[in-house]
């Protein structure tokens, strides 16, 4: 009843016509499904709840999405930031002055230089090459961080240009670069000595730009068509919401946002990475990696619900959509967008799913009790003379048509670790 400016203007346009259709496209549908379907203001008209349909567009095979990065192939892409709080903390004020960069950011910058050299060696020297640094929402802090980054890049560039072809010179720097290359990019199939030789030309045009509404810097990729631009883009809200970084290779993200949709919008590393996907790396703290993994799972569950809704021929209003809540710190979307949502605890449907525990007790008594419960289950099944089928290299067993009470009794006796119990107890969903 008190719409935001954009929401109100869209509804005003729709009210002009007797017949109209409104179709919205979004990568983060969380806020949309929490709109009150019954809201109809005399002045503003009906709200924008997707009352007729929601259709999921399938991602192509070459799309690098959150499920691949944060669930399926974490080790391939993710690097942990564990050294930033002392020099570049996530929570700071606009007047904060960083005096140095964390070592993890040094490593990310050096890896970007190596990635540029690999791309140049591959013949892609005329394509854009980008790195993202998102560590502060404040323009003044972003400017200070960019100056420290540019100073460090200039320092390394001078070393590279002076000694790339002089074995023995600046040995500590070159040894560190070689170790980093062999740790992260050994899969690229290019020997180190060729990458070292390509570095001078690769790093020469690299520059740092501050991307925010107060900065004079402008990142316009079309101005560099045919030649390419190599850029470390430092920013906050502008990078998170409006600007796509073309050919983004390295991302360094250390922010404190807590809403599902905001976090997903900040993920500029999602997209198409043809020909250089193996070079892509993302630095972020361990807890943030867990945030993104949770959101990816919640998104997959929502997508599954939307597919089921479509299969039943139901509308969003009839079906009732839910999004899994985070048990600790995250919120699904801004609280003013969730006024129509209600919190409910629901029993998850585990039919057709493989659920495995990854946390077990260290306590020997609990472990022994759990093993005894398993032993009783197997003995009871065998006493009923159920058909036992052996298979697999590890001698796995399959029983059919067993008495369900045996399985029920096993779960009554089995003691799950407290972290799993806490997650189950707090695993509420917000449900329309």
PDB file of N, CA, C and O in Angstrom, residues 88-163:
ATOM      1  N   UNK A  88      41.960  -5.128   6.468  1.00  0.00           N
ATOM      2  CA  UNK A  88      40.861  -4.685   5.619  1.00  0.00           C
ATOM      3  C   UNK A  88      39.583  -5.396   6.067  1.00  0.00           C
ATOM      4  O   UNK A  88      39.061  -6.269   5.368  1.00  0.00           O
ATOM      5  N   UNK A  89      39.058  -5.050   7.245  1.00  0.00           N
ATOM      6  CA  UNK A  89      37.919  -5.781   7.813  1.00  0.00           C
ATOM      7  C   UNK A  89      36.647  -5.592   6.997  1.00  0.00           C
ATOM      8  O   UNK A  89      36.454  -4.574   6.338  1.00  0.00           O
ATOM      9  N   UNK A  90      35.769  -6.574   7.092  1.00  0.00           N
ATOM     10  CA  UNK A  90      34.506  -6.478   6.362  1.00  0.00           C
ATOM     11  C   UNK A  90      33.625  -5.358   6.900  1.00  0.00           C
ATOM     12  O   UNK A  90      32.947  -4.687   6.132  1.00  0.00           O
ATOM     13  N   UNK A  91      33.617  -5.181   8.210  1.00  0.00           N
ATOM     14  CA  UNK A  91      32.819  -4.114   8.814  1.00  0.00           C
ATOM     15  C   UNK A  91      33.725  -2.921   9.111  1.00  0.00           C
ATOM     16  O   UNK A  91      34.659  -3.039   9.912  1.00  0.00           O
ATOM     17  N   UNK A  92      33.462  -1.792   8.466  1.00  0.00           N
ATOM     18  CA  UNK A  92      34.246  -0.577   8.697  1.00  0.00           C
ATOM     19  C   UNK A  92      33.399   0.632   8.333  1.00  0.00           C
ATOM     20  O   UNK A  92      32.347   0.512   7.714  1.00  0.00           O
ATOM     21  N   UNK A  93      33.884   1.807   8.700  1.00  0.00           N
ATOM     22  CA  UNK A  93      33.172   3.052   8.433  1.00  0.00           C
ATOM     23  C   UNK A  93      33.741   3.716   7.178  1.00  0.00           C
ATOM     24  O   UNK A  93      34.799   3.325   6.665  1.00  0.00           O
ATOM     25  N   UNK A  94      33.052   4.730   6.725  1.00  0.00           N
ATOM     26  CA  UNK A  94      33.454   5.406   5.486  1.00  0.00           C
ATOM     27  C   UNK A  94      34.796   6.108   5.621  1.00  0.00           C
ATOM     28  O   UNK A  94      35.470   6.362   4.624  1.00  0.00           O
ATOM     29  N   UNK A  95      35.198   6.442   6.849  1.00  0.00           N
ATOM     30  CA  UNK A  95      36.465   7.141   7.050  1.00  0.00           C
ATOM     31  C   UNK A  95      37.632   6.183   7.299  1.00  0.00           C
ATOM     32  O   UNK A  95      38.742   6.611   7.594  1.00  0.00           O
ATOM     33  N   UNK A  96      37.388   4.882   7.201  1.00  0.00           N
ATOM     34  CA  UNK A  96      38.457   3.904   7.401  1.00  0.00           C
ATOM     35  C   UNK A  96      39.554   4.091   6.355  1.00  0.00           C
ATOM     36  O   UNK A  96      39.280   4.276   5.162  1.00  0.00           O
ATOM     37  N   UNK A  97      40.808   4.024   6.809  1.00  0.00           N
ATOM     38  CA  UNK A  97      41.948   4.187   5.906  1.00  0.00           C
ATOM     39  C   UNK A  97      42.804   2.928   5.910  1.00  0.00           C
ATOM     40  O   UNK A  97      43.539   2.679   6.878  1.00  0.00           O
ATOM     41  N   UNK A  98      42.729   2.112   4.874  1.00  0.00           N
ATOM     42  CA  UNK A  98      43.607   0.934   4.810  1.00  0.00           C
ATOM     43  C   UNK A  98      45.038   1.360   4.469  1.00  0.00           C
ATOM     44  O   UNK A  98      45.252   2.178   3.576  1.00  0.00           O
ATOM     45  N   UNK A  99      45.982   0.809   5.192  1.00  0.00           N
ATOM     46  CA  UNK A  99      47.387   1.143   4.963  1.00  0.00           C
ATOM     47  C   UNK A  99      48.137   0.058   4.213  1.00  0.00           C
ATOM     48  O   UNK A  99      49.254   0.287   3.733  1.00  0.00           O
ATOM     49  N   UNK A 100      47.539  -1.120   4.119  1.00  0.00           N
ATOM     50  CA  UNK A 100      48.160  -2.216   3.395  1.00  0.00           C
ATOM     51  C   UNK A 100      47.075  -3.172   2.914  1.00  0.00           C
ATOM     52  O   UNK A 100      45.915  -3.090   3.342  1.00  0.00           O
ATOM     53  N   UNK A 101      47.464  -4.061   2.050  1.00  0.00           N
ATOM     54  CA  UNK A 101      46.541  -5.054   1.512  1.00  0.00           C
ATOM     55  C   UNK A 101      46.825  -6.405   2.145  1.00  0.00           C
ATOM     56  O   UNK A 101      47.979  -6.734   2.439  1.00  0.00           O
ATOM     57  N   UNK A 102      45.805  -7.219   2.366  1.00  0.00           N
ATOM     58  CA  UNK A 102      46.057  -8.568   2.891  1.00  0.00           C
ATOM     59  C   UNK A 102      46.840  -9.401   1.886  1.00  0.00           C
ATOM     60  O   UNK A 102      46.758  -9.188   0.669  1.00  0.00           O
ATOM     61  N   UNK A 103      47.581 -10.359   2.393  1.00  0.00           N
ATOM     62  CA  UNK A 103      48.384 -11.216   1.517  1.00  0.00           C
ATOM     63  C   UNK A 103      47.504 -11.977   0.524  1.00  0.00           C
ATOM     64  O   UNK A 103      47.926 -12.262  -0.597  1.00  0.00           O
ATOM     65  N   UNK A 104      46.284 -12.308   0.939  1.00  0.00           N
ATOM     66  CA  UNK A 104      45.392 -13.026   0.019  1.00  0.00           C
ATOM     67  C   UNK A 104      45.068 -12.176  -1.200  1.00  0.00           C
ATOM     68  O   UNK A 104      44.931 -12.701  -2.319  1.00  0.00           O
ATOM     69  N   UNK A 105      44.932 -10.866  -1.023  1.00  0.00           N
ATOM     70  CA  UNK A 105      44.689  -9.991  -2.169  1.00  0.00           C
ATOM     71  C   UNK A 105      45.939  -9.865  -3.027  1.00  0.00           C
ATOM     72  O   UNK A 105      45.845  -9.806  -4.254  1.00  0.00           O
ATOM     73  N   UNK A 106      47.129  -9.831  -2.405  1.00  0.00           N
ATOM     74  CA  UNK A 106      48.369  -9.871  -3.186  1.00  0.00           C
ATOM     75  C   UNK A 106      48.395 -11.107  -4.078  1.00  0.00           C
ATOM     76  O   UNK A 106      48.730 -11.033  -5.266  1.00  0.00           O
ATOM     77  N   UNK A 107      48.044 -12.249  -3.490  1.00  0.00           N
ATOM     78  CA  UNK A 107      48.055 -13.502  -4.254  1.00  0.00           C
ATOM     79  C   UNK A 107      47.050 -13.451  -5.396  1.00  0.00           C
ATOM     80  O   UNK A 107      47.338 -13.892  -6.524  1.00  0.00           O
ATOM     81  N   UNK A 108      45.844 -12.903  -5.128  1.00  0.00           N
ATOM     82  CA  UNK A 108      44.827 -12.798  -6.175  1.00  0.00           C
ATOM     83  C   UNK A 108      45.306 -11.901  -7.317  1.00  0.00           C
ATOM     84  O   UNK A 108      45.088 -12.208  -8.498  1.00  0.00           O
ATOM     85  N   UNK A 109      45.960 -10.796  -6.985  1.00  0.00           N
ATOM     86  CA  UNK A 109      46.471  -9.886  -8.008  1.00  0.00           C
ATOM     87  C   UNK A 109      47.565 -10.554  -8.832  1.00  0.00           C
ATOM     88  O   UNK A 109      47.597 -10.428 -10.067  1.00  0.00           O
ATOM     89  N   UNK A 110      48.465 -11.262  -8.169  1.00  0.00           N
ATOM     90  CA  UNK A 110      49.525 -11.956  -8.907  1.00  0.00           C
ATOM     91  C   UNK A 110      48.947 -13.036  -9.817  1.00  0.00           C
ATOM     92  O   UNK A 110      49.422 -13.230 -10.942  1.00  0.00           O
ATOM     93  N   UNK A 111      47.897 -13.707  -9.340  1.00  0.00           N
ATOM     94  CA  UNK A 111      47.286 -14.736 -10.174  1.00  0.00           C
ATOM     95  C   UNK A 111      46.608 -14.105 -11.386  1.00  0.00           C
ATOM     96  O   UNK A 111      46.587 -14.701 -12.477  1.00  0.00           O
ATOM     97  N   UNK A 112      46.066 -12.913 -11.223  1.00  0.00           N
ATOM     98  CA  UNK A 112      45.473 -12.219 -12.364  1.00  0.00           C
ATOM     99  C   UNK A 112      46.543 -11.893 -13.416  1.00  0.00           C
ATOM    100  O   UNK A 112      46.313 -12.058 -14.628  1.00  0.00           O
ATOM    101  N   UNK A 113      47.708 -11.464 -12.970  1.00  0.00           N
ATOM    102  CA  UNK A 113      48.801 -11.203 -13.916  1.00  0.00           C
ATOM    103  C   UNK A 113      49.201 -12.487 -14.640  1.00  0.00           C
ATOM    104  O   UNK A 113      49.441 -12.470 -15.855  1.00  0.00           O
ATOM    105  N   UNK A 114      49.262 -13.581 -13.901  1.00  0.00           N
ATOM    106  CA  UNK A 114      49.586 -14.862 -14.530  1.00  0.00           C
ATOM    107  C   UNK A 114      48.502 -15.275 -15.525  1.00  0.00           C
ATOM    108  O   UNK A 114      48.799 -15.781 -16.614  1.00  0.00           O
ATOM    109  N   UNK A 115      47.235 -15.060 -15.157  1.00  0.00           N
ATOM    110  CA  UNK A 115      46.133 -15.410 -16.057  1.00  0.00           C
ATOM    111  C   UNK A 115      46.210 -14.590 -17.338  1.00  0.00           C
ATOM    112  O   UNK A 115      45.962 -15.110 -18.437  1.00  0.00           O
ATOM    113  N   UNK A 116      46.550 -13.306 -17.215  1.00  0.00           N
ATOM    114  CA  UNK A 116      46.713 -12.463 -18.411  1.00  0.00           C
ATOM    115  C   UNK A 116      47.816 -13.017 -19.301  1.00  0.00           C
ATOM    116  O   UNK A 116      47.682 -13.048 -20.540  1.00  0.00           O
ATOM    117  N   UNK A 117      48.920 -13.460 -18.694  1.00  0.00           N
ATOM    118  CA  UNK A 117      50.025 -14.018 -19.477  1.00  0.00           C
ATOM    119  C   UNK A 117      49.603 -15.298 -20.187  1.00  0.00           C
ATOM    120  O   UNK A 117      49.982 -15.534 -21.352  1.00  0.00           O
ATOM    121  N   UNK A 118      48.821 -16.125 -19.515  1.00  0.00           N
ATOM    122  CA  UNK A 118      48.339 -17.362 -20.145  1.00  0.00           C
ATOM    123  C   UNK A 118      47.435 -17.031 -21.316  1.00  0.00           C
ATOM    124  O   UNK A 118      47.553 -17.635 -22.399  1.00  0.00           O
ATOM    125  N   UNK A 119      46.536 -16.070 -21.149  1.00  0.00           N
ATOM    126  CA  UNK A 119      45.637 -15.681 -22.228  1.00  0.00           C
ATOM    127  C   UNK A 119      46.403 -15.104 -23.405  1.00  0.00           C
ATOM    128  O   UNK A 119      46.096 -15.378 -24.574  1.00  0.00           O
ATOM    129  N   UNK A 120      47.424 -14.293 -23.116  1.00  0.00           N
ATOM    130  CA  UNK A 120      48.259 -13.744 -24.193  1.00  0.00           C
ATOM    131  C   UNK A 120      48.984 -14.876 -24.909  1.00  0.00           C
ATOM    132  O   UNK A 120      49.048 -14.911 -26.152  1.00  0.00           O
ATOM    133  N   UNK A 121      49.502 -15.820 -24.159  1.00  0.00           N
ATOM    134  CA  UNK A 121      50.199 -16.960 -24.759  1.00  0.00           C
ATOM    135  C   UNK A 121      49.250 -17.790 -25.618  1.00  0.00           C
ATOM    136  O   UNK A 121      49.669 -18.366 -26.637  1.00  0.00           O
ATOM    137  N   UNK A 122      47.971 -17.817 -25.250  1.00  0.00           N
ATOM    138  CA  UNK A 122      46.980 -18.579 -26.014  1.00  0.00           C
ATOM    139  C   UNK A 122      46.498 -17.832 -27.257  1.00  0.00           C
ATOM    140  O   UNK A 122      45.677 -18.356 -28.006  1.00  0.00           O
ATOM    141  N   UNK A 123      46.975 -16.615 -27.449  1.00  0.00           N
ATOM    142  CA  UNK A 123      46.581 -15.832 -28.613  1.00  0.00           C
ATOM    143  C   UNK A 123      45.365 -14.966 -28.394  1.00  0.00           C
ATOM    144  O   UNK A 123      44.795 -14.443 -29.364  1.00  0.00           O
ATOM    145  N   UNK A 124      44.959 -14.770 -27.136  1.00  0.00           N
ATOM    146  CA  UNK A 124      43.777 -13.963 -26.833  1.00  0.00           C
ATOM    147  C   UNK A 124      44.162 -12.576 -26.356  1.00  0.00           C
ATOM    148  O   UNK A 124      43.448 -11.963 -25.558  1.00  0.00           O
ATOM    149  N   UNK A 125      45.285 -12.055 -26.853  1.00  0.00           N
ATOM    150  CA  UNK A 125      45.798 -10.784 -26.354  1.00  0.00           C
ATOM    151  C   UNK A 125      44.902  -9.601 -26.695  1.00  0.00           C
ATOM    152  O   UNK A 125      45.016  -8.537 -26.080  1.00  0.00           O
ATOM    153  N   UNK A 126      44.000  -9.740 -27.654  1.00  0.00           N
ATOM    154  CA  UNK A 126      43.123  -8.628 -28.027  1.00  0.00           C
ATOM    155  C   UNK A 126      41.757  -8.706 -27.336  1.00  0.00           C
ATOM    156  O   UNK A 126      40.876  -7.902 -27.630  1.00  0.00           O
ATOM    157  N   UNK A 127      41.589  -9.664 -26.432  1.00  0.00           N
ATOM    158  CA  UNK A 127      40.317  -9.790 -25.707  1.00  0.00           C
ATOM    159  C   UNK A 127      40.421  -9.066 -24.364  1.00  0.00           C
ATOM    160  O   UNK A 127      41.507  -8.814 -23.847  1.00  0.00           O
ATOM    161  N   UNK A 128      39.266  -8.728 -23.783  1.00  0.00           N
ATOM    162  CA  UNK A 128      39.244  -8.087 -22.476  1.00  0.00           C
ATOM    163  C   UNK A 128      39.640  -9.093 -21.404  1.00  0.00           C
ATOM    164  O   UNK A 128      39.364 -10.288 -21.508  1.00  0.00           O
ATOM    165  N   UNK A 129      40.273  -8.606 -20.338  1.00  0.00           N
ATOM    166  CA  UNK A 129      40.636  -9.428 -19.186  1.00  0.00           C
ATOM    167  C   UNK A 129      40.355  -8.594 -17.941  1.00  0.00           C
ATOM    168  O   UNK A 129      40.897  -7.500 -17.803  1.00  0.00           O
ATOM    169  N   UNK A 130      39.506  -9.115 -17.047  1.00  0.00           N
ATOM    170  CA  UNK A 130      39.040  -8.317 -15.919  1.00  0.00           C
ATOM    171  C   UNK A 130      39.242  -9.039 -14.594  1.00  0.00           C
ATOM    172  O   UNK A 130      39.186 -10.270 -14.520  1.00  0.00           O
ATOM    173  N   UNK A 131      39.453  -8.226 -13.557  1.00  0.00           N
ATOM    174  CA  UNK A 131      39.492  -8.699 -12.179  1.00  0.00           C
ATOM    175  C   UNK A 131      38.574  -7.816 -11.345  1.00  0.00           C
ATOM    176  O   UNK A 131      38.530  -6.601 -11.528  1.00  0.00           O
ATOM    177  N   UNK A 132      37.839  -8.422 -10.433  1.00  0.00           N
ATOM    178  CA  UNK A 132      36.909  -7.716  -9.551  1.00  0.00           C
ATOM    179  C   UNK A 132      37.483  -7.655  -8.139  1.00  0.00           C
ATOM    180  O   UNK A 132      37.941  -8.674  -7.600  1.00  0.00           O
ATOM    181  N   UNK A 133      37.441  -6.464  -7.533  1.00  0.00           N
ATOM    182  CA  UNK A 133      37.778  -6.300  -6.118  1.00  0.00           C
ATOM    183  C   UNK A 133      36.619  -5.561  -5.463  1.00  0.00           C
ATOM    184  O   UNK A 133      36.391  -4.381  -5.737  1.00  0.00           O
ATOM    185  N   UNK A 134      35.874  -6.267  -4.615  1.00  0.00           N
ATOM    186  CA  UNK A 134      34.705  -5.691  -3.938  1.00  0.00           C
ATOM    187  C   UNK A 134      34.897  -5.925  -2.445  1.00  0.00           C
ATOM    188  O   UNK A 134      34.589  -6.990  -1.922  1.00  0.00           O
ATOM    189  N   UNK A 135      35.417  -4.899  -1.754  1.00  0.00           N
ATOM    190  CA  UNK A 135      35.756  -5.049  -0.337  1.00  0.00           C
ATOM    191  C   UNK A 135      35.145  -3.962   0.536  1.00  0.00           C
ATOM    192  O   UNK A 135      35.326  -3.986   1.761  1.00  0.00           O
ATOM    193  N   UNK A 136      34.437  -3.004  -0.060  1.00  0.00           N
ATOM    194  CA  UNK A 136      33.873  -1.912   0.723  1.00  0.00           C
ATOM    195  C   UNK A 136      32.711  -1.262  -0.016  1.00  0.00           C
ATOM    196  O   UNK A 136      32.759  -1.118  -1.240  1.00  0.00           O
ATOM    197  N   UNK A 137      31.663  -0.818   0.717  1.00  0.00           N
ATOM    198  CA  UNK A 137      30.581  -0.081   0.071  1.00  0.00           C
ATOM    199  C   UNK A 137      30.874   1.406  -0.061  1.00  0.00           C
ATOM    200  O   UNK A 137      30.091   2.129  -0.684  1.00  0.00           O
ATOM    201  N   UNK A 138      31.996   1.868   0.486  1.00  0.00           N
ATOM    202  CA  UNK A 138      32.278   3.303   0.548  1.00  0.00           C
ATOM    203  C   UNK A 138      33.251   3.733  -0.539  1.00  0.00           C
ATOM    204  O   UNK A 138      34.315   3.128  -0.717  1.00  0.00           O
ATOM    205  N   UNK A 139      32.881   4.809  -1.238  1.00  0.00           N
ATOM    206  CA  UNK A 139      33.693   5.292  -2.362  1.00  0.00           C
ATOM    207  C   UNK A 139      35.090   5.696  -1.913  1.00  0.00           C
ATOM    208  O   UNK A 139      36.084   5.422  -2.607  1.00  0.00           O
ATOM    209  N   UNK A 140      35.207   6.354  -0.752  1.00  0.00           N
ATOM    210  CA  UNK A 140      36.517   6.806  -0.286  1.00  0.00           C
ATOM    211  C   UNK A 140      37.434   5.622   0.012  1.00  0.00           C
ATOM    212  O   UNK A 140      38.636   5.657  -0.310  1.00  0.00           O
ATOM    213  N   UNK A 141      36.892   4.588   0.614  1.00  0.00           N
ATOM    214  CA  UNK A 141      37.697   3.403   0.913  1.00  0.00           C
ATOM    215  C   UNK A 141      38.090   2.691  -0.378  1.00  0.00           C
ATOM    216  O   UNK A 141      39.220   2.213  -0.527  1.00  0.00           O
ATOM    217  N   UNK A 142      37.165   2.616  -1.330  1.00  0.00           N
ATOM    218  CA  UNK A 142      37.479   1.999  -2.619  1.00  0.00           C
ATOM    219  C   UNK A 142      38.637   2.712  -3.306  1.00  0.00           C
ATOM    220  O   UNK A 142      39.526   2.076  -3.889  1.00  0.00           O
ATOM    221  N   UNK A 143      38.640   4.058  -3.237  1.00  0.00           N
ATOM    222  CA  UNK A 143      39.723   4.825  -3.839  1.00  0.00           C
ATOM    223  C   UNK A 143      41.063   4.500  -3.177  1.00  0.00           C
ATOM    224  O   UNK A 143      42.080   4.314  -3.854  1.00  0.00           O
ATOM    225  N   UNK A 144      41.075   4.414  -1.849  1.00  0.00           N
ATOM    226  CA  UNK A 144      42.316   4.112  -1.143  1.00  0.00           C
ATOM    227  C   UNK A 144      42.815   2.705  -1.463  1.00  0.00           C
ATOM    228  O   UNK A 144      44.018   2.485  -1.633  1.00  0.00           O
ATOM    229  N   UNK A 145      41.887   1.758  -1.545  1.00  0.00           N
ATOM    230  CA  UNK A 145      42.266   0.392  -1.900  1.00  0.00           C
ATOM    231  C   UNK A 145      42.838   0.346  -3.312  1.00  0.00           C
ATOM    232  O   UNK A 145      43.848  -0.324  -3.576  1.00  0.00           O
ATOM    233  N   UNK A 146      42.233   1.083  -4.231  1.00  0.00           N
ATOM    234  CA  UNK A 146      42.715   1.076  -5.620  1.00  0.00           C
ATOM    235  C   UNK A 146      44.127   1.656  -5.727  1.00  0.00           C
ATOM    236  O   UNK A 146      44.942   1.181  -6.525  1.00  0.00           O
ATOM    237  N   UNK A 147      44.425   2.668  -4.921  1.00  0.00           N
ATOM    238  CA  UNK A 147      45.777   3.252  -4.946  1.00  0.00           C
ATOM    239  C   UNK A 147      46.806   2.243  -4.453  1.00  0.00           C
ATOM    240  O   UNK A 147      47.909   2.138  -5.010  1.00  0.00           O
ATOM    241  N   UNK A 148      46.455   1.490  -3.401  1.00  0.00           N
ATOM    242  CA  UNK A 148      47.363   0.453  -2.907  1.00  0.00           C
ATOM    243  C   UNK A 148      47.555  -0.646  -3.948  1.00  0.00           C
ATOM    244  O   UNK A 148      48.667  -1.161  -4.133  1.00  0.00           O
ATOM    245  N   UNK A 149      46.476  -1.014  -4.632  1.00  0.00           N
ATOM    246  CA  UNK A 149      46.570  -2.040  -5.677  1.00  0.00           C
ATOM    247  C   UNK A 149      47.439  -1.558  -6.829  1.00  0.00           C
ATOM    248  O   UNK A 149      48.332  -2.289  -7.304  1.00  0.00           O
ATOM    249  N   UNK A 150      47.211  -0.336  -7.294  1.00  0.00           N
ATOM    250  CA  UNK A 150      47.978   0.178  -8.418  1.00  0.00           C
ATOM    251  C   UNK A 150      49.462   0.298  -8.056  1.00  0.00           C
ATOM    252  O   UNK A 150      50.345   0.009  -8.886  1.00  0.00           O
ATOM    253  N   UNK A 151      49.730   0.709  -6.828  1.00  0.00           N
ATOM    254  CA  UNK A 151      51.123   0.801  -6.378  1.00  0.00           C
ATOM    255  C   UNK A 151      51.799  -0.567  -6.422  1.00  0.00           C
ATOM    256  O   UNK A 151      52.947  -0.697  -6.859  1.00  0.00           O
ATOM    257  N   UNK A 152      51.094  -1.585  -5.981  1.00  0.00           N
ATOM    258  CA  UNK A 152      51.664  -2.929  -5.976  1.00  0.00           C
ATOM    259  C   UNK A 152      51.839  -3.466  -7.395  1.00  0.00           C
ATOM    260  O   UNK A 152      52.883  -4.083  -7.710  1.00  0.00           O
ATOM    261  N   UNK A 153      50.865  -3.226  -8.263  1.00  0.00           N
ATOM    262  CA  UNK A 153      50.987  -3.680  -9.649  1.00  0.00           C
ATOM    263  C   UNK A 153      52.147  -2.985 -10.349  1.00  0.00           C
ATOM    264  O   UNK A 153      52.918  -3.613 -11.099  1.00  0.00           O
ATOM    265  N   UNK A 154      52.290  -1.690 -10.125  1.00  0.00           N
ATOM    266  CA  UNK A 154      53.415  -0.952 -10.731  1.00  0.00           C
ATOM    267  C   UNK A 154      54.746  -1.515 -10.263  1.00  0.00           C
ATOM    268  O   UNK A 154      55.696  -1.647 -11.058  1.00  0.00           O
ATOM    269  N   UNK A 155      54.820  -1.840  -8.982  1.00  0.00           N
ATOM    270  CA  UNK A 155      56.056  -2.412  -8.434  1.00  0.00           C
ATOM    271  C   UNK A 155      56.377  -3.741  -9.103  1.00  0.00           C
ATOM    272  O   UNK A 155      57.511  -3.985  -9.537  1.00  0.00           O
ATOM    273  N   UNK A 156      55.371  -4.623  -9.200  1.00  0.00           N
ATOM    274  CA  UNK A 156      55.599  -5.920  -9.843  1.00  0.00           C
ATOM    275  C   UNK A 156      55.892  -5.765 -11.329  1.00  0.00           C
ATOM    276  O   UNK A 156      56.728  -6.486 -11.880  1.00  0.00           O
ATOM    277  N   UNK A 157      55.226  -4.835 -11.972  1.00  0.00           N
ATOM    278  CA  UNK A 157      55.439  -4.625 -13.412  1.00  0.00           C
ATOM    279  C   UNK A 157      56.895  -4.237 -13.678  1.00  0.00           C
ATOM    280  O   UNK A 157      57.502  -4.708 -14.648  1.00  0.00           O
ATOM    281  N   UNK A 158      57.469  -3.389 -12.841  1.00  0.00           N
ATOM    282  CA  UNK A 158      58.865  -2.979 -13.020  1.00  0.00           C
ATOM    283  C   UNK A 158      59.808  -4.166 -12.871  1.00  0.00           C
ATOM    284  O   UNK A 158      60.776  -4.307 -13.628  1.00  0.00           O
ATOM    285  N   UNK A 159      59.518  -5.018 -11.884  1.00  0.00           N
ATOM    286  CA  UNK A 159      60.346  -6.215 -11.716  1.00  0.00           C
ATOM    287  C   UNK A 159      60.239  -7.119 -12.933  1.00  0.00           C
ATOM    288  O   UNK A 159      61.253  -7.622 -13.466  1.00  0.00           O
ATOM    289  N   UNK A 160      59.020  -7.336 -13.403  1.00  0.00           N
ATOM    290  CA  UNK A 160      58.794  -8.234 -14.542  1.00  0.00           C
ATOM    291  C   UNK A 160      59.498  -7.720 -15.788  1.00  0.00           C
ATOM    292  O   UNK A 160      60.177  -8.476 -16.507  1.00  0.00           O
ATOM    293  N   UNK A 161      59.359  -6.460 -16.068  1.00  0.00           N
ATOM    294  CA  UNK A 161      59.984  -5.890 -17.266  1.00  0.00           C
ATOM    295  C   UNK A 161      61.511  -5.913 -17.175  1.00  0.00           C
ATOM    296  O   UNK A 161      62.196  -6.082 -18.185  1.00  0.00           O
ATOM    297  N   UNK A 162      62.028  -5.761 -15.952  1.00  0.00           N
ATOM    298  CA  UNK A 162      63.484  -5.672 -15.799  1.00  0.00           C
ATOM    299  C   UNK A 162      64.168  -7.034 -15.787  1.00  0.00           C
ATOM    300  O   UNK A 162      65.324  -7.148 -16.231  1.00  0.00           O
ATOM    301  N   UNK A 163      63.484  -8.074 -15.304  1.00  0.00           N
ATOM    302  CA  UNK A 163      64.215  -9.325 -15.070  1.00  0.00           C
ATOM    303  C   UNK A 163      63.550 -10.575 -15.625  1.00  0.00           C
ATOM    304  O   UNK A 163      63.973 -11.683 -15.297  1.00  0.00           O
TER     305      UNK A 163
END
